[in-house]
Structures are given as structure tokens and as C-alpha cells.
Coordinates of C-alpha atoms in Angstrom, one line a residue:
M1411 CA 84.5 126.7 40.2
T1412 CA 81.1 126.6 41.9
D1413 CA 78.7 129.3 41.1
A1414 CA 79.2 131.1 44.3
A1415 CA 82.9 131.1 43.9
A1416 CA 82.6 132.4 40.3
Q1417 CA 80.2 135.5 41.2
G1418 CA 82.8 136.4 44.3
A1419 CA 85.6 136.0 42.2
H1420 CA 83.6 138.6 39.5
R1421 CA 82.5 140.8 42.4
A1422 CA 86.0 141.2 43.2
R1423 CA 87.3 141.9 39.7
Y1424 CA 84.5 145.0 39.7
R1425 CA 85.5 145.9 42.5
R1426 CA 88.9 145.3 41.0
I1427 CA 88.7 147.9 38.2
V1428 CA 86.4 149.9 39.9
S1429 CA 88.8 151.0 42.9
F1430 CA 91.6 151.7 40.5
A1431 CA 89.1 154.2 38.3
G1432 CA 88.1 155.8 41.3
R1433 CA 92.3 156.1 42.6
E1434 CA 92.9 157.3 39.2
F1435 CA 89.8 159.6 38.9
L1436 CA 90.4 161.2 42.0
K1437 CA 94.7 161.9 41.6
I1438 CA 93.0 164.0 38.4
W1439 CA 90.8 166.2 40.4
W1440 CA 93.7 166.5 43.0
F1441 CA 96.3 167.7 40.4
E1442 CA 93.6 169.4 38.0
L1443 CA 91.1 171.1 39.6
V1444 CA 92.4 171.0 43.5
L1445 CA 95.9 172.7 42.9
P1446 CA 95.5 174.5 40.4
R1447 CA 93.4 176.8 42.8
F1448 CA 95.7 177.2 45.2
G1449 CA 98.8 179.1 42.7
M1450 CA 100.7 175.8 42.3
S1451 CA 99.9 175.0 38.0
R1452 CA 102.9 174.9 37.6
I1453 CA 104.0 172.2 39.4
C1454 CA 101.0 170.2 38.2
E1455 CA 102.0 171.1 34.5
R1456 CA 105.3 170.2 35.0
T1457 CA 104.4 166.5 36.5
R1458 CA 101.6 165.8 34.4
G1459 CA 104.1 164.0 32.0
Q1460 CA 104.8 161.5 34.3
R1461 CA 101.6 161.2 36.2
M1462 CA 100.0 160.1 33.3
Q1463 CA 103.7 157.5 32.5
T1464 CA 102.8 156.2 35.7
F1465 CA 98.8 155.9 35.4
A1466 CA 99.7 154.4 31.9
R1467 CA 102.6 151.6 33.6
R1468 CA 99.5 151.1 36.4
F1469 CA 96.9 150.0 34.1
H1470 CA 99.2 147.9 31.8
A1471 CA 100.2 146.0 34.5
L1472 CA 96.3 145.7 35.4
A1473 CA 95.4 144.6 32.1
V1474 CA 98.0 141.7 32.2
E1475 CA 96.8 140.5 35.9
L1476 CA 93.5 140.4 34.7
G1477 CA 93.5 139.8 31.4
G1478 CA 90.2 139.5 29.7
L1479 CA 88.9 142.2 28.1
M1480 CA 91.3 144.4 30.2
I1481 CA 94.0 143.8 27.9
K1482 CA 91.3 144.9 24.4
V1483 CA 91.2 148.2 26.9
G1484 CA 94.5 149.1 27.1
Q1485 CA 95.2 148.4 23.2
F1486 CA 92.1 150.9 22.4
M1487 CA 93.1 153.3 24.7
S1488 CA 96.9 153.0 22.7
S1489 CA 94.7 153.8 19.4
R1490 CA 92.7 156.7 21.0
L1491 CA 95.4 159.5 19.9
D1492 CA 92.6 161.7 19.2
V1493 CA 91.7 161.7 22.7
L1494 CA 94.6 161.0 25.1
P1495 CA 98.1 162.1 25.7
P1496 CA 100.6 160.8 23.9
E1497 CA 102.4 159.6 27.8
I1498 CA 99.5 157.0 27.8
T1499 CA 99.3 155.5 24.1
K1500 CA 103.1 155.1 23.7
E1501 CA 102.9 153.3 27.0
L1502 CA 99.9 150.9 26.1
E1503 CA 101.0 150.6 21.9
G1504 CA 102.9 146.7 22.5
L1505 CA 100.3 145.7 25.1
Q1506 CA 99.5 142.1 24.0
D1507 CA 97.6 139.5 25.0
E1508 CA 100.5 138.5 27.4
V1509 CA 98.0 136.0 29.7
P1510 CA 99.1 132.3 30.9
A1511 CA 97.6 129.0 28.7
V1512 CA 94.3 127.3 30.0
P1513 CA 94.9 124.0 31.4
T1514 CA 94.2 121.3 28.7
A1515 CA 91.7 119.9 30.6
A1516 CA 89.8 122.4 31.2
I1517 CA 89.6 123.2 27.3
R1518 CA 88.6 119.8 26.5
A1519 CA 85.9 119.9 28.8
L1520 CA 84.7 122.7 27.4
A1521 CA 85.2 121.9 23.9
E1522 CA 83.7 118.1 24.3
A1523 CA 80.5 120.6 25.8
E1524 CA 80.4 122.7 23.0
L1525 CA 80.6 119.9 20.3
G1526 CA 78.4 117.6 22.2
I1527 CA 81.1 114.4 21.3
P1528 CA 84.1 113.9 23.3
L1529 CA 87.4 115.0 21.3
E1530 CA 88.9 111.8 20.7
R1531 CA 85.6 111.5 18.0
A1532 CA 85.5 114.9 16.9
Y1533 CA 89.1 114.6 15.9
A1534 CA 91.2 111.8 14.7
W1535 CA 93.9 113.8 16.9
F1536 CA 93.8 116.8 19.1
D1537 CA 97.4 118.4 20.7
D1538 CA 97.1 119.4 24.0
T1539 CA 100.5 122.1 23.3
P1540 CA 98.1 125.5 22.3
V1541 CA 100.1 127.1 19.9
A1542 CA 98.4 130.6 21.1
A1543 CA 96.7 131.6 23.8
A1544 CA 95.0 135.3 24.8
S1545 CA 92.9 136.9 27.0
L1546 CA 89.7 135.5 25.0
G1547 CA 90.8 132.0 23.8
Q1548 CA 93.6 129.9 22.4
V1549 CA 94.2 127.7 19.5
H1550 CA 95.4 124.3 19.4
R1551 CA 96.4 121.7 16.3
A1552 CA 94.3 118.9 15.4
R1553 CA 93.5 116.7 12.4
L1554 CA 90.0 115.3 11.2
S1555 CA 88.4 111.6 10.9
E1556 CA 88.6 110.2 7.7
L1557 CA 84.7 111.4 7.6
D1558 CA 84.8 114.4 8.0
A1559 CA 88.2 115.2 6.2
A1560 CA 86.5 113.0 2.7
D1561 CA 83.8 115.2 3.5
T1562 CA 85.5 119.0 3.7
G1563 CA 88.7 117.7 1.9
L1564 CA 90.7 118.9 4.5
D1565 CA 92.8 117.0 7.1
Q1566 CA 95.1 119.2 9.1
V1567 CA 93.1 121.8 11.2
V1568 CA 93.2 124.3 14.1
V1569 CA 90.7 124.4 16.7
K1570 CA 89.8 127.4 18.6
V1571 CA 88.8 127.3 22.0
Q1572 CA 87.3 130.3 24.4
R1573 CA 88.6 130.7 27.7
P1574 CA 86.0 128.9 30.0
G1575 CA 84.2 131.5 31.5
I1576 CA 84.8 134.0 29.6
D1577 CA 81.3 135.1 28.8
G1578 CA 81.2 136.2 32.7
I1579 CA 84.7 138.1 32.6
V1580 CA 83.3 140.1 30.0
A1581 CA 79.4 141.2 31.0
V1582 CA 81.4 141.8 34.5
D1583 CA 84.2 144.1 32.4
L1584 CA 81.8 145.6 30.3
A1585 CA 79.5 146.4 34.4
A1586 CA 82.6 147.8 34.9
L1587 CA 83.4 150.0 32.4
R1588 CA 80.0 151.3 31.6
R1589 CA 80.3 152.4 35.6
V1590 CA 83.2 154.3 34.3
A1591 CA 82.0 155.9 31.1
R1592 CA 79.0 157.4 33.1
W1593 CA 81.5 158.9 35.6
L1594 CA 83.8 160.6 32.9
T1595 CA 80.3 162.5 31.5
R1596 CA 80.8 164.7 35.0
V1597 CA 84.4 165.5 33.6
R1598 CA 84.0 168.3 31.9
I1599 CA 87.0 168.4 30.1
V1600 CA 86.5 165.2 29.2
A1601 CA 82.7 164.9 28.7
D1602 CA 83.7 168.6 25.9
R1603 CA 86.2 166.3 24.1
V1604 CA 85.1 162.9 23.6
D1605 CA 81.5 160.8 24.2
A1606 CA 82.3 158.3 26.7
P1607 CA 79.4 156.3 27.0
A1608 CA 79.4 155.9 22.9
L1609 CA 82.6 154.8 22.9
V1610 CA 82.0 151.6 25.7
E1611 CA 79.1 150.9 23.8
E1612 CA 81.1 150.8 20.5
F1613 CA 83.5 149.0 22.2
A1614 CA 81.0 146.6 23.9
A1615 CA 79.5 145.8 20.4
T1616 CA 83.2 145.0 19.2
S1617 CA 84.3 142.6 21.9
L1618 CA 80.8 140.8 21.9
E1619 CA 80.7 140.2 18.0
E1620 CA 85.0 138.3 19.3
I1621 CA 84.3 136.4 21.5
D1622 CA 81.2 135.0 19.2
Y1623 CA 82.9 132.4 16.6
L1624 CA 80.4 131.4 14.8
H1625 CA 80.5 135.5 13.4
E1626 CA 84.0 135.5 12.9
A1627 CA 83.0 131.8 11.0
A1628 CA 80.9 133.7 8.7
S1629 CA 83.1 137.3 8.4
A1630 CA 85.7 134.7 7.3
E1631 CA 82.9 133.6 4.5
R1632 CA 82.7 136.5 3.3
F1633 CA 86.4 138.2 3.1
R1634 CA 87.2 134.5 1.5
E1635 CA 84.3 135.2 -1.3
N1636 CA 85.3 139.0 -1.8
F1637 CA 88.8 138.0 -2.7
A1638 CA 87.8 135.1 -4.4
D1639 CA 88.6 136.1 -7.6
D1640 CA 92.0 137.4 -6.5
P1641 CA 95.2 135.5 -6.8
R1642 CA 97.3 137.3 -3.9
V1643 CA 95.1 136.8 -1.0
A1644 CA 93.7 133.5 0.9
A1645 CA 92.1 132.6 4.0
P1646 CA 91.1 129.8 6.1
E1647 CA 87.9 127.0 5.5
I1648 CA 85.3 127.0 8.0
V1649 CA 84.5 123.6 9.3
W1650 CA 81.0 124.4 10.1
E1651 CA 80.3 120.5 11.3
R1652 CA 83.4 121.5 14.2
S1653 CA 82.6 124.9 15.0
T1654 CA 80.2 126.5 17.4
R1655 CA 79.6 129.5 19.3
R1656 CA 82.6 128.8 21.4
V1657 CA 84.3 126.5 19.2
L1658 CA 85.9 127.5 16.0
T1659 CA 87.9 124.6 13.5
L1660 CA 89.2 126.1 10.7
S1661 CA 92.2 124.6 7.6
D1662 CA 95.6 125.4 9.1
V1663 CA 97.1 127.8 6.9
T1664 CA 100.7 128.1 8.8
A1665 CA 103.1 129.5 6.9
I1666 CA 105.7 131.8 7.2
K1667 CA 104.6 134.9 9.1
I1668 CA 104.6 138.2 7.2
N1669 CA 107.6 139.7 9.9
D1670 CA 110.3 136.8 9.6
T1671 CA 112.4 138.2 6.7
D1672 CA 115.0 136.1 7.1
A1673 CA 112.5 132.8 6.2
L1674 CA 110.8 135.6 3.4
R1675 CA 114.2 136.0 2.1
A1676 CA 115.1 132.2 2.1
A1677 CA 112.1 131.3 -0.2
G1678 CA 112.9 133.7 -2.7
I1679 CA 110.7 135.8 -1.6
D1680 CA 111.3 140.0 -1.8
P1681 CA 110.2 141.4 1.6
S1682 CA 109.5 145.1 -0.1
E1683 CA 107.4 143.1 -2.9
V1684 CA 105.3 141.7 0.2
A1685 CA 104.7 145.1 1.9
A1686 CA 103.6 146.3 -1.2
V1687 CA 101.3 144.1 -2.2
F1688 CA 100.0 144.3 2.1
A1689 CA 99.1 148.1 1.4
E1690 CA 97.4 147.3 -1.7
V1691 CA 95.5 144.3 -0.5
M1692 CA 94.7 146.3 2.4
F1693 CA 93.7 149.4 0.3
D1694 CA 91.1 147.5 -1.5
Q1695 CA 89.8 146.1 1.6
V1696 CA 88.2 149.2 2.4
F1697 CA 87.6 151.2 -1.2
T1698 CA 86.9 148.5 -3.1
H1699 CA 84.7 146.0 -0.1
S1700 CA 84.2 147.7 1.8
F1701 CA 85.5 145.0 4.6
V1702 CA 88.1 145.5 6.2
H1703 CA 90.6 143.6 8.4
A1704 CA 91.1 145.0 11.7
D1705 CA 93.7 143.3 13.9
P1706 CA 96.3 142.8 10.8
H1707 CA 99.1 142.0 13.3
P1708 CA 101.9 139.7 12.3
G1709 CA 100.7 136.9 14.1
N1710 CA 97.2 137.0 11.9
I1711 CA 98.8 137.4 8.6
F1712 CA 101.1 134.1 6.8
V1713 CA 102.8 134.6 3.6
T1714 CA 102.4 131.1 1.7
P1715 CA 105.3 130.4 -1.3
V1716 CA 103.4 129.9 -4.2
A1717 CA 106.1 127.2 -6.0
S1718 CA 104.8 127.2 -9.9
V1719 CA 106.1 131.6 -9.9
P1720 CA 109.2 132.2 -8.6
G1721 CA 109.4 134.7 -6.2
G1722 CA 105.5 134.2 -5.9
F1723 CA 103.7 134.0 -3.2
Q1724 CA 100.4 134.6 -1.1
L1725 CA 98.5 136.8 1.9
T1726 CA 96.9 134.1 4.1
F1727 CA 94.7 136.0 6.9
I1728 CA 92.9 134.6 9.5
D1729 CA 91.6 135.5 12.8
F1730 CA 88.4 137.6 11.7
G1731 CA 86.9 138.5 14.9
M1732 CA 88.0 141.7 14.7
M1733 CA 86.3 143.5 11.2
A1734 CA 85.6 147.0 10.1
E1735 CA 82.3 147.6 7.8
V1736 CA 83.1 150.8 6.0
P1737 CA 79.7 152.2 5.0
D1738 CA 79.4 154.7 1.9
S1739 CA 79.3 157.7 3.9
L1740 CA 82.5 156.8 5.7
R1741 CA 84.2 155.5 2.8
D1742 CA 83.2 159.1 0.5
G1743 CA 84.8 161.1 3.3
L1744 CA 87.7 158.2 3.0
R1745 CA 87.6 158.8 -0.7
T1746 CA 88.4 162.7 -0.2
L1747 CA 90.9 162.5 2.3
L1748 CA 93.1 160.0 0.1
I1749 CA 92.8 162.6 -2.9
A1750 CA 93.5 165.4 -0.8
V1751 CA 96.3 163.6 1.2
A1752 CA 97.9 162.1 -2.3
G1753 CA 97.4 165.9 -3.8
R1754 CA 99.1 167.6 -0.5
D1755 CA 96.3 169.8 -0.2
S1756 CA 95.5 171.4 3.0
R1757 CA 92.7 172.9 2.5
G1758 CA 90.8 169.5 1.1
L1759 CA 91.8 167.4 3.5
V1760 CA 90.4 169.6 6.2
A1761 CA 87.2 169.4 4.2
A1762 CA 87.6 165.8 4.2
A1763 CA 87.8 165.6 7.9
Q1764 CA 84.6 167.5 8.5
E1765 CA 82.9 164.9 5.7
I1766 CA 83.9 162.2 8.2
G1767 CA 83.0 163.7 10.8
V1768 CA 86.4 163.6 13.1
L1769 CA 86.2 167.3 13.0
L1770 CA 82.9 169.0 14.4
P1771 CA 81.9 171.8 12.1
S1772 CA 82.1 174.2 15.0
A1773 CA 86.1 173.8 15.2
D1774 CA 88.3 177.2 13.9
T1775 CA 90.1 175.3 10.7
N1776 CA 92.7 178.2 10.4
E1777 CA 95.2 177.0 12.2
L1778 CA 94.8 173.1 11.5
E1779 CA 95.4 174.2 7.6
R1780 CA 98.3 175.5 8.5
A1781 CA 99.6 173.2 10.4
L1782 CA 98.8 170.7 7.5
T1783 CA 100.3 173.3 5.0
A1784 CA 104.1 173.3 7.2
L1785 CA 103.6 169.8 7.6
F1786 CA 103.1 168.6 3.5
A1787 CA 105.7 171.5 2.7
R1788 CA 108.4 169.8 4.9
F1789 CA 107.4 165.8 5.6
G1790 CA 105.3 165.3 2.4
G1791 CA 106.7 162.8 -0.1
M1792 CA 109.6 161.3 2.7
G1793 CA 109.7 157.8 3.1
F1794 CA 110.4 156.1 6.4
A1795 CA 114.6 155.5 5.1
E1796 CA 114.0 159.5 4.7
L1797 CA 112.1 160.2 7.4
S1798 CA 115.0 158.4 9.6
K1799 CA 117.3 161.1 8.4
V1800 CA 115.2 163.9 9.2
D1801 CA 117.1 165.7 12.7
P1802 CA 115.6 164.1 15.5
R1803 CA 115.0 167.5 17.3
E1804 CA 113.4 169.3 14.1
F1805 CA 110.6 166.0 13.9
R1806 CA 110.1 166.4 18.1
D1807 CA 109.8 170.0 17.9
F1808 CA 107.2 169.5 15.0
A1809 CA 105.1 166.8 16.5
E1810 CA 104.9 168.8 19.5
E1811 CA 103.1 171.7 18.3
F1812 CA 101.1 169.7 15.6
G1813 CA 99.8 167.6 18.4
D1814 CA 98.9 170.4 20.7
M1815 CA 97.2 171.9 18.3
V1816 CA 95.1 168.7 17.0
R1817 CA 94.4 167.5 20.8
S1818 CA 92.8 171.4 21.1
L1819 CA 90.2 170.9 18.0
P1820 CA 87.2 169.4 19.0
L1821 CA 87.6 165.7 17.6
Q1822 CA 85.3 162.7 17.7
L1823 CA 86.0 159.5 15.7
P1824 CA 83.0 158.4 14.2
E1825 CA 81.5 154.6 14.7
N1826 CA 83.8 152.1 13.0
M1827 CA 87.0 154.9 12.8
L1828 CA 88.8 153.7 15.5
L1829 CA 89.3 150.1 13.8
L1830 CA 90.6 151.6 10.3
I1831 CA 92.5 153.9 12.7
R1832 CA 94.0 150.3 14.0
A1833 CA 94.2 148.6 10.7
V1834 CA 96.1 151.4 9.1
S1835 CA 98.7 151.7 11.8
L1836 CA 99.4 148.3 12.3
T1837 CA 99.3 148.2 8.0
S1838 CA 102.1 150.4 8.2
G1839 CA 104.2 149.5 10.5
M1840 CA 104.6 146.3 9.4
C1841 CA 105.1 147.6 5.6
S1842 CA 107.9 150.0 7.4
G1843 CA 109.3 147.1 8.8
L1844 CA 109.5 145.0 5.6
D1845 CA 111.3 147.7 3.8
P1846 CA 112.9 150.4 5.5
A1847 CA 112.4 152.1 2.4
F1848 CA 108.4 151.6 2.1
N1849 CA 106.6 155.0 1.0
V1850 CA 102.9 155.2 2.0
W1851 CA 102.5 158.4 -0.3
D1852 CA 104.4 155.8 -3.4
A1853 CA 101.3 153.4 -2.2
A1854 CA 98.5 155.9 -1.7
E1855 CA 99.0 157.3 -5.1
P1856 CA 97.9 154.9 -7.5
Y1857 CA 94.7 154.5 -5.5
A1858 CA 94.2 158.0 -5.1
G1859 CA 95.1 158.1 -9.2
R1860 CA 92.3 155.8 -10.0
L1861 CA 89.8 157.8 -6.9
L1862 CA 90.2 161.2 -8.9
R1863 CA 89.0 159.5 -12.5
D1864 CA 86.0 158.0 -10.5
E1865 CA 85.4 160.6 -9.4
S1866 CA 85.7 162.8 -12.5
G1867 CA 83.7 160.7 -13.9
N1868 CA 81.2 161.3 -11.3
I1869 CA 81.6 165.1 -11.6
V1870 CA 81.3 165.2 -15.3
Q1871 CA 77.7 163.4 -15.5
A1872 CA 76.4 165.4 -12.1
F1873 CA 77.4 168.0 -14.5
A1874 CA 76.3 166.3 -17.5
T1875 CA 72.7 165.6 -15.4
Q1876 CA 72.8 169.6 -14.4
A1877 CA 73.3 170.6 -17.9
M1878 CA 69.9 168.8 -19.4
D1879 CA 68.0 169.9 -16.3
T1880 CA 68.6 173.3 -17.0
M1881 CA 68.4 173.3 -21.2
S1882 CA 64.5 171.2 -20.4
T1883 CA 64.2 175.0 -18.4
T1884 CA 65.5 177.3 -20.5
W1885 CA 63.2 175.5 -23.5
Q1886 CA 60.5 175.4 -21.6
L1887 CA 60.6 179.1 -20.6
P1888 CA 59.2 180.8 -23.2
G1889 CA 55.9 178.9 -23.0
R1890 CA 55.7 179.6 -19.2
I1891 CA 55.8 183.1 -19.6
D1892 CA 53.5 183.9 -22.7
R1893 CA 51.0 181.4 -20.5
I1894 CA 50.9 183.6 -17.2
I1895 CA 51.0 187.1 -19.7
T1896 CA 47.7 185.9 -21.1
R1897 CA 46.1 185.3 -17.9
I1898 CA 47.4 188.8 -16.6
D1899 CA 45.7 190.1 -19.5
D1900 CA 42.6 188.1 -18.8
G1901 CA 42.2 189.3 -15.9
N1902 CA 43.2 185.4 -14.5
V1903 CA 45.5 186.5 -12.1
S1904 CA 44.9 187.4 -8.6
F1905 CA 47.2 188.0 -5.3
D1906 CA 45.8 187.0 -2.1
T1907 CA 47.0 190.2 0.5
S1908 CA 44.6 189.1 3.5
R1909 CA 46.8 188.2 5.2
L1910 CA 49.5 191.0 4.5
E1911 CA 46.7 192.9 5.4
R1912 CA 46.3 191.1 8.8
R1913 CA 50.2 191.9 9.9
L1914 CA 50.2 195.5 8.7
D1915 CA 47.3 195.5 11.1
R1916 CA 48.6 194.1 13.6
L1917 CA 52.2 195.9 13.8
E1918 CA 50.0 199.5 13.9
G1919 CA 47.8 197.8 16.5
I1920 CA 51.7 197.4 18.7
A1921 CA 52.8 200.7 17.2
R1922 CA 50.1 202.5 19.0
R1923 CA 50.0 201.0 22.0
I1924 CA 54.4 201.7 22.2
A1925 CA 53.2 205.1 22.2
S1926 CA 50.2 205.0 24.5
G1927 CA 53.5 203.6 26.9
V1928 CA 55.9 205.9 25.8
L1929 CA 53.4 208.7 26.4
F1930 CA 52.0 206.7 30.0
A1931 CA 56.0 207.4 31.7
A1932 CA 56.4 211.0 30.4
M1933 CA 53.2 211.6 32.3
L1934 CA 53.9 209.6 35.5
V1935 CA 57.7 211.2 35.6
G1936 CA 55.9 214.7 34.7
G1937 CA 53.3 214.6 37.0
A1938 CA 56.1 213.3 39.8
L1939 CA 57.9 216.4 38.9
L1940 CA 55.6 219.0 39.5
V1941 CA 54.1 217.8 43.1
P1942 CA 56.5 219.7 45.0
S1943 CA 56.2 223.1 43.0
L1944 CA 51.7 222.7 41.7
P1945 CA 50.2 220.1 43.3
P1946 CA 47.6 220.0 41.6
L1947 CA 48.7 220.1 38.2
G1948 CA 51.0 217.4 39.2
I1949 CA 48.4 215.3 40.9
T1950 CA 46.0 215.6 37.7
L1951 CA 49.0 214.2 35.4
I1952 CA 49.6 211.3 37.7
C1953 CA 46.1 210.3 37.5
V1954 CA 45.3 210.9 33.6
S1955 CA 48.3 208.5 33.1
A1956 CA 46.1 205.7 33.7
L1957 CA 44.2 205.9 31.0
P1958 CA 47.2 205.4 28.1
L1959 CA 48.5 202.5 30.7
L1960 CA 45.6 201.3 30.2
H1961 CA 45.3 201.4 26.5
S1962 CA 48.9 200.1 26.4
V1963 CA 47.9 196.7 29.0
F1964 CA 44.6 196.1 26.8
A1965 CA 44.3 197.1 23.4
G1966 CA 43.3 194.6 20.8
V1967 CA 42.7 191.8 23.7
G1968 CA 39.4 190.8 21.9
R1969 CA 40.6 191.7 18.3
R1970 CA 43.3 188.9 17.8
G1971 CA 41.7 187.2 14.8
P1972 CA 43.7 184.3 12.4
R1973 CA 47.5 185.2 12.0

């Protein structure tokens, strides 16, 4: 494609995205602002759910057709439970990279241009049939040359190659999204609840990192180092000599997909044990390493049997393009949150939400605490198998009431929280699929207990430090009091009252000016009342009233000293 053709395609793509958003904004404006002014609020409320579903379906179709970042936007929207209604999030939650593969010739040309040598020299064998195709790139199997295999100790590898022209597509998509975000700042109902430009910039940063394969390679190395001493976890090795920003070569670690329960059982591996270990590993990533794989879907995690241990296995993570850093402040808030959840403490849970920054301090938390208390009382401690036996009508009614109340609160996800929520959501779904009786409370309880012990140790240490400070102050107090008394007896203690005196002088002057103002008003009104019956006296009072007026206005003008 020539540069002119590419620019034309980019302009058309930009117009397509912006025009779609413009049409949807017009519909929202018409149904949410115009029609209610003409007494049609009930009609708008009755059709809102269907309109939201229609919008989600239209966006789903647009995302599949355009690919690029639109797929990622749909996945991003599906996790924004704090902002978007369930009609939208549910429709988009299954959105995957439903795009066709790039022709092999284009992939080969890009890979050779990046590596600087023909693929026949870079690899002993390169499979033209892709293992997987996504909106940003696709994966092919390959085999290293004898020389590279001897240097790296690897033989079979997989090669990730970006889709040709993806940089330009990402730039166009981000430009369109930034324009849409500026529109959203003018919609009060949206602007009051979410900072749309900030969300777009967070999404942009994540997306730009995801198309930088050198960044992904560095993340994979860091992940491997974090779990170097943990036999439960593995990650592929990077072949740096055959990796660039657009081409990534790494060891082929393909094994049993984590959600293939039949293959797991055939290998003698208990799926419920896999669920338990997977949950523990994800908790470790959050609370121990502060570096979390934010896209743990079934295609990104393999279960590798360990032959030396009957029923033993190892979890192998791949695709490190989407990782979440957990800063200390966020980790501390999550620690408080986990302890509160394990203890079924609704007030502690609200406090943790405020500490993390999810719930703004201005929020009225009484209703939220009541709803959480009811939630813990009714469903707390239940596993997914037990929850499945609950009357669906009861669960639906509670969810609707609770969801409406939560969406009415001033919520805002802080930086990196979105990726964590995505990771937690995928982890929960995966574990429940592996083990219908999986109980997230049981998985969290050991961590909550350990964190609570750590927290107790911190509290004891803080209390001991404070006690030592108090003891030191108490020990020094008699001597300090004795020195002060001695200085008073010797006449060496003086008090500077000059500022206080100046303040009193100013207050006294203000009081006099107020009195003059009152006197002026009284003389003016009295004179006006006396003019009809006693003209000389009335006119005299009116004229004399100018004196207190002048005092009220100009008194103290030339006497303002330092304050």
C-alpha cells in the first residue's frame, strides 16, 4: 500500500470511528435530555436497556470489522463496571480478537525488514501457518538455527510478528478516542463520574506498551526472575538475538491449556488443584511481587505436567504485553480490602475503597455499608456451587438494587486499578470453570491471615515506637518545667503583645466606624421623616448626617500600620 493510500485509509478509519461516536452521542442527547423535557421520561427509561444493548452490539460489529485498538476498547469497556451499565458490559465481555490472519508474504516481509536478514538465515524453519492471529499481531512456530540453538540452549521457538502498519492504525485510533473523550467532558452526567481524557491516556499508555515487543520481553524477564525460586510457575525464555520492537522470539512452552479439563485429567492432573494453585499465584503477584499479569485468559496460561511428581504440574504464563504495576499505596489499600473481605467487615471494606481511591471521600457511605452488610450476611462465604443454588430471582433483585446504588456513588478507578480488576475477573472465571466448588473466600483466607499478622506486627511496632517517644517526653518533662519556672523567677520570660494590641486597635476602629454608619442611617431616615412636618429640623438632620458618613468611610485611612 502506497503512502497516499495508507493516509486515505487512515482518514476513512478516523471518520468512521468519530462518526459512530457522534451518532451515538446524538441518540443519547435526544433520549436523555430532549424527550424528558417534553414529558416523555417514562418512555426513555423503559427503552434505555434495549438502546444500551443495541449500542453494544453495533460497537461489537464495528470493533470486529476495524480491528486494531477497537477490539481493546471493547475489552476495556467491558471491565468498566463502575461507569457503564450491565447492558453494555455484558454484551462486550466476550469480545475477542476476531480478526483474520495477515497473509504470510506480508508477515515475512516485515519480519525480514526488522531482523535485517532473510527468514531462512534467521531460522532453520518458519511455519507459514499462524498459531494465533490477533488485532495487533500474530504468532508462528519456528526452529532456531544450529548456531543460535547452541548459543541459547533452545530449539523450538515461537515468533510474534506485528501486523504491518499497526503503528499507524494505533495512532489513528488514539486520535479518534482523544476527540471522543473531549466530547465526553461536555456531557455533565459523564464528566461528573469519570475523567474521560485521563482514562484514554491510561489506555493509550497500555496500548503503546503492548505494541512494543522489547517492553514485553523485559516484562517476561522480570516475571521469570520474580518466580525463579517457585517451582509452581514458569515463563518462556527470550531469544534476544532474534527480537526487535516488532518481532519477538521466545521459547515454545506450549502445553495443556489451563481450561482443557479433559486433557488435564488424562494427564493425571486434578483441575481443582490447578484452580487453587492458580489463585495462589495470582495473589502472590499482587501482594508479594507487585507485578501482575493483567491478561490471564485461557490462551495465555498452560499447564505443564511434571513427570517426576505424580499429578504434579507447573503453570506456564505467556504474553506479557499487558502487565499491572502495583504501587505501595495501592498495595496497602488492597491489603486492607482483602482483610476486610475475609473478616466480612463492611465498614472496613468502605474504608479500604476510600484508601485506594475508588470511592471518593465526599461519598455518602451509609447506604453502601448497609448494602455490604446485607451482602456478607446473605452470600458471604459461599462458593460458586452454593451460589448456583440460590434462587435466581433473589440474586437478580439484590444485584439490581446493589448495582444501582453503587453506580450512583462517585466512583473513579485510580491508575492501574483497571488492569487489576481485569486480572481478578479473569482469574475468578477461570477458577470457577476448573472447579465449580471453588470458593474465592477460601483462596483469600490464607493471604488475609498472613497479611493480618503482618499488619499486627506493624501495629505493635508503631505502638512500641509511640510508647518510647511518650516515655522520652515524660522523662524530660520535669526538667523542662523546672527550667521554665526558673526563667520566670529570674524575670527572663517576656511576652510580645504588640501584635495583639494592634489587632485590638483595629477592631476598636472598625466598631467606631460601624457606629458612625448606624448613626448616619438614623439621622438620614429621621430627617426625611421630619421634612414634611418640621422642614428646618428635617433638613438640618439630613445635612448633619454627612459627618458620621464621612467618619465611617474615611476613618483610619492613614493609620494602617503593620499587622
